Amino acid sequence: MTDAPVVDELTPPVRTLMGPGPSDVHPRVLRAMGTPLVGHLDPAFLDVMNEVQELLRYVFRTDNQWTLPISGTGSAAMETAFANLVEPGDTVLVPSNGYFGHRMASMAERAGGAVVSVDAPWGEPLDPADVRDAFETHQPEVFGFVHAETSTGVRQPAVSELTAIAHAHDAFVIADTVTSLGGVELRVDAWDIDIAYSAAQKCLSCPPGASPITLSDRAMDRILTRETPVRSWYLDLSLLEGYWGTERSYHHTAPITNVYALREALRLVAEEGIERRWERHREVARTLVSGLADLGLDRYAAEEYWLPSLNTVRVPDDVDESVLIDHLLSEYGIEIAAGLGDLAGEVFRIGCMGRSARLANVQYLLTALEESLEQRRS
Ligand SMILES: Cc1ncc(COP(=O)(O)O)c(C=O)c1O
């Protein structure tokens, strides 16, 4: 037996988080996490749950009754969507133009779905004409798309067109809104999305751990009348309904502190106003992009589908991307990220999300980048 390890008190470095998430967290959210724990069935916590659900409806722009946080990170909310909606044998259409479309494919397959894809090059959104063709060819029951692709910095425009195509074929639409919720225009009801899921640590600027999801009655009806049980017990919405629906009966112990944090983060969104918040993300990211261009760093995604919350810029030929990223972190405490998947080595990924979408952050990053690039090149 070894002796009890001696571990120092936790003193993490203070960072400026300008990567693909997590983003900087508001002190009010951190304070909420330090408030006393209550039980997950305490009447006081039941009130908190109601408030979180109400705030989530506001942020998703929906009246969906089935709006709740899933315990776990964004991938748990994502898996909840696919595991519940997809029945074995269903055909599931997913995009191939980014890293998270591929994750959708893995999850749909594990749920027993037969996966087919609609293609677009990495760095471009889906073309509605291609989606229509894919529907004619494959007649899928479920269609997933990524509203804000974090690997490419591309925003999927024309969402209503995509959902109209799917609904004309009686299919259900799952939208990944992990990098758009609370930062980029998203209207679940107006755009007729059946299921949208997200994460806490991006534009909501909340620590990861409780991840939003919203489902239309139509989607929930399909889930509640499935022929086979959902393969995951933990993420089975027909069981979670007992806790997050009207009954409020035990299913699993909610991550209380994460729910407190989410409540405070959502309160901050409501205080700012969702549309004003979308506008702030656009304005601040616009300053970022033009400052990057002045430094010779060109945006990767075209203007029409630029994603303000996640900016991809091409790595210049004379720059070693990993050296620059390490330098920003060690010398300035700034986090940005490298490219992912097909874009590894091709782009930097610079987040402009939630509390990190501030001019002070952007100016600091641009100054640090200017100095770092000069040093690399001299
Ligand atoms: C678009 C998208 N979907 C899903 C996820 C998965 O979320 P998480 O890493 O919180 O599990 C991410 C994470 O970055 C993402 O960017």
Coordinates of C-alpha atoms and ligand atoms in Angstrom, one line a residue:
M1 CA 0.0 0.0 0.0
T2 CA 1.3 3.4 -0.9
D3 CA 1.1 6.4 1.6
A4 CA -1.7 8.9 1.1
P5 CA -0.6 11.1 -1.8
V6 CA 0.2 14.7 -1.0
V7 CA -1.6 16.9 -3.5
D8 CA -1.4 20.7 -3.4
E9 CA -4.5 22.9 -3.3
L10 CA -5.9 23.4 -6.7
T11 CA -4.7 26.6 -8.3
P12 CA -5.5 26.5 -12.0
P13 CA -4.0 29.2 -14.2
V14 CA -6.2 32.1 -15.2
R15 CA -6.8 31.7 -19.0
T16 CA -8.5 33.8 -21.7
L17 CA -10.6 31.2 -23.4
M18 CA -10.8 31.9 -27.1
G19 CA -10.9 28.4 -28.4
P20 CA -13.8 26.2 -29.5
G21 CA -15.1 25.9 -25.9
P22 CA -15.2 26.1 -23.0
S23 CA -15.5 29.9 -23.1
D24 CA -14.9 32.3 -20.2
V25 CA -17.4 32.0 -17.4
H26 CA -19.0 35.0 -15.8
P27 CA -18.2 35.4 -12.0
R28 CA -21.9 35.2 -11.3
V29 CA -22.1 31.7 -12.7
L30 CA -19.1 30.6 -10.6
R31 CA -20.7 32.1 -7.5
A32 CA -23.9 30.2 -8.2
M33 CA -21.8 27.0 -8.2
G34 CA -20.6 27.8 -4.8
T35 CA -24.1 28.1 -3.3
P36 CA -25.4 25.3 -0.9
L37 CA -26.3 21.9 -2.3
V38 CA -29.9 20.8 -1.9
G39 CA -31.3 17.4 -2.8
H40 CA -32.5 16.7 -6.4
L41 CA -36.1 16.2 -5.2
D42 CA -36.0 19.2 -2.7
P43 CA -39.0 21.5 -3.4
A44 CA -36.4 24.3 -3.7
F45 CA -34.6 22.4 -6.5
L46 CA -37.9 21.6 -8.3
D47 CA -38.4 25.4 -8.6
V48 CA -34.9 25.7 -10.0
M49 CA -35.7 23.0 -12.6
N50 CA -38.9 24.9 -13.7
E51 CA -36.9 28.1 -14.0
V52 CA -34.2 26.4 -16.0
Q53 CA -36.8 24.9 -18.4
E54 CA -38.5 28.2 -18.8
L55 CA -35.2 30.0 -19.5
L56 CA -34.2 27.3 -22.0
R57 CA -37.4 27.7 -23.9
Y58 CA -36.6 31.4 -24.2
V59 CA -33.1 30.8 -25.4
F60 CA -34.1 28.1 -27.9
R61 CA -37.0 30.4 -29.1
T62 CA -39.5 27.6 -28.5
D63 CA -42.7 26.8 -26.7
N64 CA -41.8 23.1 -26.6
Q65 CA -42.9 21.5 -23.3
W66 CA -40.0 19.0 -23.7
T67 CA -37.1 21.3 -23.0
L68 CA -34.6 20.3 -20.4
P69 CA -30.9 19.9 -19.6
I70 CA -29.4 16.4 -20.0
S71 CA -26.8 15.3 -17.5
G72 CA -23.5 15.3 -19.2
T73 CA -21.7 17.3 -22.0
G74 CA -23.0 18.1 -25.4
S75 CA -22.3 14.6 -26.7
A76 CA -24.8 13.3 -24.1
A77 CA -27.5 15.6 -25.4
M78 CA -26.5 14.6 -28.9
E79 CA -26.7 10.9 -28.0
T80 CA -30.1 11.5 -26.3
A81 CA -31.4 12.9 -29.6
F82 CA -30.2 10.0 -31.8
A83 CA -30.7 7.1 -29.3
N84 CA -34.3 8.1 -28.7
L85 CA -35.5 9.2 -32.1
V86 CA -33.8 6.4 -34.1
E87 CA -35.3 3.0 -34.1
P88 CA -33.3 0.0 -35.4
G89 CA -33.7 -0.2 -39.1
D90 CA -34.5 3.5 -39.6
T91 CA -32.6 5.3 -42.4
V92 CA -30.7 8.3 -41.0
L93 CA -29.4 11.0 -43.2
V94 CA -26.4 13.0 -41.9
P95 CA -23.9 15.5 -43.3
S96 CA -20.4 14.7 -44.3
N97 CA -19.0 18.3 -44.3
G98 CA -17.5 18.4 -40.8
Y99 CA -16.3 16.5 -37.8
F100 CA -19.6 16.5 -35.9
G101 CA -21.6 15.2 -38.8
H102 CA -19.4 12.1 -38.6
R103 CA -20.1 11.9 -34.9
M104 CA -23.8 12.0 -35.7
A105 CA -23.2 9.0 -38.0
S106 CA -21.6 7.0 -35.3
M107 CA -24.4 7.7 -32.8
A108 CA -27.1 6.9 -35.3
E109 CA -25.4 3.6 -36.2
R110 CA -25.1 2.6 -32.6
A111 CA -28.8 3.3 -32.2
G112 CA -29.4 0.7 -35.0
G113 CA -29.9 3.2 -37.8
A114 CA -28.8 2.7 -41.4
V115 CA -26.7 5.7 -42.1
V116 CA -26.6 7.5 -45.4
S117 CA -24.9 10.9 -46.0
V118 CA -25.5 14.1 -47.9
D119 CA -22.2 15.5 -49.0
A120 CA -20.7 19.0 -49.2
P121 CA -17.0 19.9 -49.0
W122 CA -15.6 20.6 -45.5
G123 CA -15.8 24.4 -45.2
E124 CA -19.2 24.7 -47.0
P125 CA -22.8 24.3 -45.8
L126 CA -25.2 21.7 -47.2
D127 CA -27.0 22.7 -50.4
P128 CA -30.8 22.3 -50.0
A129 CA -30.8 20.8 -53.6
D130 CA -28.5 18.1 -52.4
V131 CA -30.6 17.4 -49.4
R132 CA -33.7 17.2 -51.6
D133 CA -31.9 14.7 -53.8
A134 CA -30.7 12.6 -50.8
F135 CA -34.3 12.5 -49.6
E136 CA -35.6 11.3 -53.0
T137 CA -32.9 8.6 -53.1
H138 CA -32.9 7.3 -49.6
Q139 CA -36.3 8.3 -48.0
P140 CA -34.8 8.7 -44.5
E141 CA -36.9 8.7 -41.4
V142 CA -34.4 11.0 -39.6
F143 CA -32.3 13.9 -40.9
G144 CA -29.5 15.4 -38.7
F145 CA -27.6 18.5 -39.6
V146 CA -25.1 20.7 -37.8
H147 CA -26.3 24.3 -37.5
A148 CA -22.9 25.6 -36.4
E149 CA -20.0 23.3 -37.4
T150 CA -17.2 23.9 -34.8
S151 CA -14.6 22.1 -37.0
T152 CA -15.0 24.3 -40.0
G153 CA -16.5 27.6 -38.7
V154 CA -19.5 27.2 -41.0
R155 CA -23.1 28.2 -40.2
Q156 CA -25.8 26.3 -42.0
P157 CA -28.0 28.9 -43.6
A158 CA -31.5 28.2 -45.0
V159 CA -32.5 26.0 -42.1
S160 CA -36.2 26.4 -42.8
E161 CA -35.6 25.1 -46.3
L162 CA -34.0 22.0 -45.0
T163 CA -36.7 21.3 -42.4
A164 CA -39.4 21.9 -45.1
I165 CA -37.8 19.2 -47.3
A166 CA -37.6 16.8 -44.4
H167 CA -41.2 17.4 -43.4
A168 CA -42.5 17.0 -46.9
H169 CA -41.0 13.5 -46.7
D170 CA -42.5 12.9 -43.2
A171 CA -39.0 12.8 -41.6
F172 CA -37.8 14.2 -38.3
V173 CA -35.1 16.8 -38.1
I174 CA -32.3 16.8 -35.4
A175 CA -30.3 20.0 -35.3
D176 CA -26.9 20.3 -33.6
T177 CA -26.9 23.7 -32.1
V178 CA -23.9 23.2 -29.7
T179 CA -22.0 26.2 -31.0
S180 CA -25.0 28.4 -31.9
L181 CA -27.3 28.4 -28.9
G182 CA -27.2 31.7 -27.1
G183 CA -24.7 33.3 -29.6
V184 CA -26.1 32.9 -33.2
E185 CA -29.6 33.3 -34.5
L186 CA -31.5 30.1 -33.8
R187 CA -35.3 29.8 -33.9
V188 CA -36.4 26.3 -33.1
D189 CA -40.2 26.9 -33.6
A190 CA -40.1 29.3 -36.5
W191 CA -37.6 27.0 -38.3
D192 CA -39.7 23.9 -37.5
I193 CA -36.8 21.9 -36.0
D194 CA -38.0 18.7 -34.3
I195 CA -35.1 18.2 -31.9
A196 CA -32.3 20.7 -31.1
Y197 CA -29.5 19.9 -28.7
S198 CA -26.7 22.0 -27.4
A199 CA -24.0 22.3 -24.7
A200 CA -23.4 24.6 -21.8
Q201 CA -19.7 25.6 -22.4
K202 CA -20.0 27.4 -25.7
C203 CA -22.1 30.6 -26.2
L204 CA -23.9 30.1 -22.9
S205 CA -20.5 30.4 -21.1
C206 CA -21.3 27.9 -18.4
P207 CA -19.0 25.1 -17.3
P208 CA -19.8 21.8 -19.1
G209 CA -22.0 19.2 -17.4
A210 CA -25.7 19.9 -18.1
S211 CA -26.6 20.1 -21.8
P212 CA -29.8 21.6 -23.2
I213 CA -32.2 19.8 -25.5
T214 CA -35.6 20.6 -26.8
L215 CA -38.1 18.3 -28.5
S216 CA -41.4 19.0 -30.3
D217 CA -44.5 17.1 -29.3
R218 CA -44.4 15.3 -32.6
A219 CA -40.8 14.0 -31.8
M220 CA -41.8 13.1 -28.3
D221 CA -44.8 11.2 -29.5
R222 CA -42.6 9.2 -31.8
I223 CA -40.3 8.5 -28.9
L224 CA -43.0 7.5 -26.5
T225 CA -44.5 5.1 -29.0
R226 CA -41.3 3.4 -30.0
E227 CA -41.5 -0.3 -30.8
T228 CA -38.2 -1.1 -29.1
P229 CA -36.8 0.3 -25.9
V230 CA -34.1 2.9 -26.1
R231 CA -30.8 1.1 -25.9
S232 CA -29.4 3.5 -23.3
W233 CA -31.1 3.4 -19.9
Y234 CA -29.5 6.6 -18.7
L235 CA -30.6 8.7 -21.7
D236 CA -34.0 7.2 -22.3
L237 CA -36.4 10.1 -22.5
S238 CA -39.4 8.0 -21.7
L239 CA -37.8 7.5 -18.2
L240 CA -36.3 11.0 -17.9
E241 CA -39.8 12.3 -18.5
G242 CA -40.7 11.1 -15.0
Y243 CA -38.2 13.5 -13.5
W244 CA -38.3 16.5 -15.9
G245 CA -42.1 16.2 -16.6
T246 CA -44.9 16.8 -14.2
E247 CA -44.2 13.8 -11.8
R248 CA -40.8 14.8 -10.6
S249 CA -39.9 11.3 -9.6
Y250 CA -36.3 10.0 -9.2
H251 CA -34.5 8.7 -12.3
H252 CA -30.9 9.6 -11.6
T253 CA -29.4 12.2 -9.3
A254 CA -29.3 15.5 -11.2
P255 CA -25.9 17.3 -11.4
I256 CA -27.3 20.0 -9.0
T257 CA -24.4 22.4 -9.2
N258 CA -24.3 22.3 -13.0
V259 CA -28.0 23.0 -13.1
Y260 CA -27.4 26.0 -10.7
A261 CA -24.7 27.2 -13.1
L262 CA -26.9 26.8 -16.1
R263 CA -29.7 28.7 -14.4
E264 CA -27.4 31.7 -13.8
A265 CA -25.8 31.5 -17.3
L266 CA -29.3 31.5 -18.8
R267 CA -30.4 34.4 -16.5
L268 CA -27.5 36.4 -18.0
V269 CA -28.8 35.7 -21.5
A270 CA -32.3 36.7 -20.6
E271 CA -31.0 40.0 -19.0
E272 CA -29.1 40.8 -22.1
G273 CA -31.9 39.8 -24.4
I274 CA -31.3 37.0 -26.9
E275 CA -31.4 39.1 -30.1
R276 CA -29.1 41.7 -28.6
R277 CA -26.8 38.8 -27.7
W278 CA -26.7 37.5 -31.3
E279 CA -25.9 41.0 -32.4
R280 CA -23.1 41.3 -29.9
H281 CA -21.5 38.1 -31.1
R282 CA -21.7 39.3 -34.7
E283 CA -20.2 42.7 -33.9
V284 CA -17.4 41.5 -31.7
A285 CA -16.5 38.7 -34.1
R286 CA -16.5 41.2 -37.0
T287 CA -13.8 43.2 -35.2
L288 CA -11.9 40.0 -34.6
V289 CA -12.0 38.9 -38.2
S290 CA -11.0 42.3 -39.6
G291 CA -8.1 42.4 -37.0
L292 CA -7.0 39.0 -38.1
A293 CA -7.1 40.1 -41.7
D294 CA -4.8 43.0 -40.9
L295 CA -2.3 40.5 -39.5
G296 CA -2.5 38.5 -42.7
L297 CA -4.7 35.8 -41.4
D298 CA -7.5 35.1 -43.8
R299 CA -10.9 33.8 -42.8
Y300 CA -11.6 30.3 -44.1
A301 CA -15.4 30.3 -44.3
A302 CA -17.1 32.5 -46.8
E303 CA -19.1 35.6 -45.6
E304 CA -22.5 34.1 -46.5
Y305 CA -22.1 31.2 -44.0
W306 CA -19.5 32.7 -41.6
L307 CA -20.1 31.5 -38.0
P308 CA -19.3 34.4 -35.6
S309 CA -19.0 32.1 -32.6
L310 CA -16.2 30.1 -34.2
N311 CA -13.8 31.7 -36.6
T312 CA -11.5 29.5 -38.7
V313 CA -8.5 31.3 -40.3
R314 CA -5.9 29.7 -42.6
V315 CA -2.5 28.9 -41.2
P316 CA 0.1 31.0 -43.2
D317 CA 2.7 28.9 -45.0
D318 CA 5.5 30.3 -42.9
V319 CA 3.9 29.6 -39.5
D320 CA 4.1 26.5 -37.4
E321 CA 0.6 26.3 -36.0
S322 CA 1.3 24.2 -32.9
V323 CA 4.3 26.4 -31.9
L324 CA 2.1 29.5 -32.2
I325 CA -0.8 28.0 -30.2
D326 CA 1.7 26.9 -27.5
H327 CA 3.3 30.3 -27.4
L328 CA -0.1 32.1 -27.0
L329 CA -0.9 29.8 -24.1
S330 CA 2.4 29.9 -22.3
E331 CA 3.2 33.6 -22.8
Y332 CA -0.3 35.1 -22.7
G333 CA -2.5 32.6 -21.1
I334 CA -4.7 32.6 -24.3
E335 CA -6.3 29.5 -25.6
I336 CA -7.0 29.1 -29.3
A337 CA -7.2 25.7 -31.1
A338 CA -5.8 23.9 -34.1
G339 CA -7.9 22.5 -37.0
L340 CA -9.8 19.3 -36.5
G341 CA -10.3 16.3 -38.8
D342 CA -9.8 17.2 -42.5
L343 CA -8.7 20.7 -41.5
A344 CA -5.9 19.7 -39.1
G345 CA -2.9 21.8 -39.9
E346 CA -4.9 24.0 -42.3
V347 CA -6.7 26.4 -39.9
F348 CA -6.7 27.9 -36.5
R349 CA -10.0 27.9 -34.7
I350 CA -10.8 31.0 -32.7
G351 CA -13.9 31.1 -30.6
C352 CA -15.9 34.2 -29.8
M353 CA -18.5 32.8 -27.5
G354 CA -20.6 34.1 -24.7
R355 CA -18.5 36.0 -22.2
S356 CA -15.4 35.6 -24.3
A357 CA -17.2 37.6 -27.1
R358 CA -15.9 40.9 -25.7
L359 CA -13.8 43.6 -27.3
A360 CA -11.3 43.3 -24.4
N361 CA -10.7 39.6 -25.2
V362 CA -10.4 40.3 -28.9
Q363 CA -8.0 43.2 -28.5
Y364 CA -5.8 41.2 -26.2
L365 CA -5.7 38.2 -28.6
L366 CA -4.9 40.4 -31.6
T367 CA -2.0 42.1 -29.7
A368 CA -0.7 38.7 -28.6
L369 CA -1.0 37.3 -32.1
E370 CA 0.8 40.2 -33.7
E371 CA 3.7 39.9 -31.3
S372 CA 3.8 36.1 -31.7
L373 CA 3.7 36.1 -35.5
E374 CA 6.4 38.7 -35.6
Q375 CA 8.6 36.6 -33.3
R376 CA 7.9 33.4 -35.4
R377 CA 8.9 35.2 -38.6
S378 CA 12.0 37.0 -37.5
Ligands
LIG1 C1 -20.9 21.0 -33.0 C2 -20.6 20.1 -31.8 N1 -21.4 19.1 -31.6 C3 -21.2 18.3 -30.5 C4 -20.1 18.5 -29.6 C5 -19.9 17.6 -28.5 O1 -20.0 18.3 -27.2 P1 -19.1 17.9 -26.0 O2 -17.7 18.0 -26.3 O3 -19.6 18.9 -24.9 O4 -19.5 16.5 -25.6 C6 -19.3 19.6 -29.9 C7 -18.1 19.9 -29.0 O5 -17.3 20.7 -29.3 C8 -19.5 20.4 -31.0 O6 -18.8 21.5 -31.3

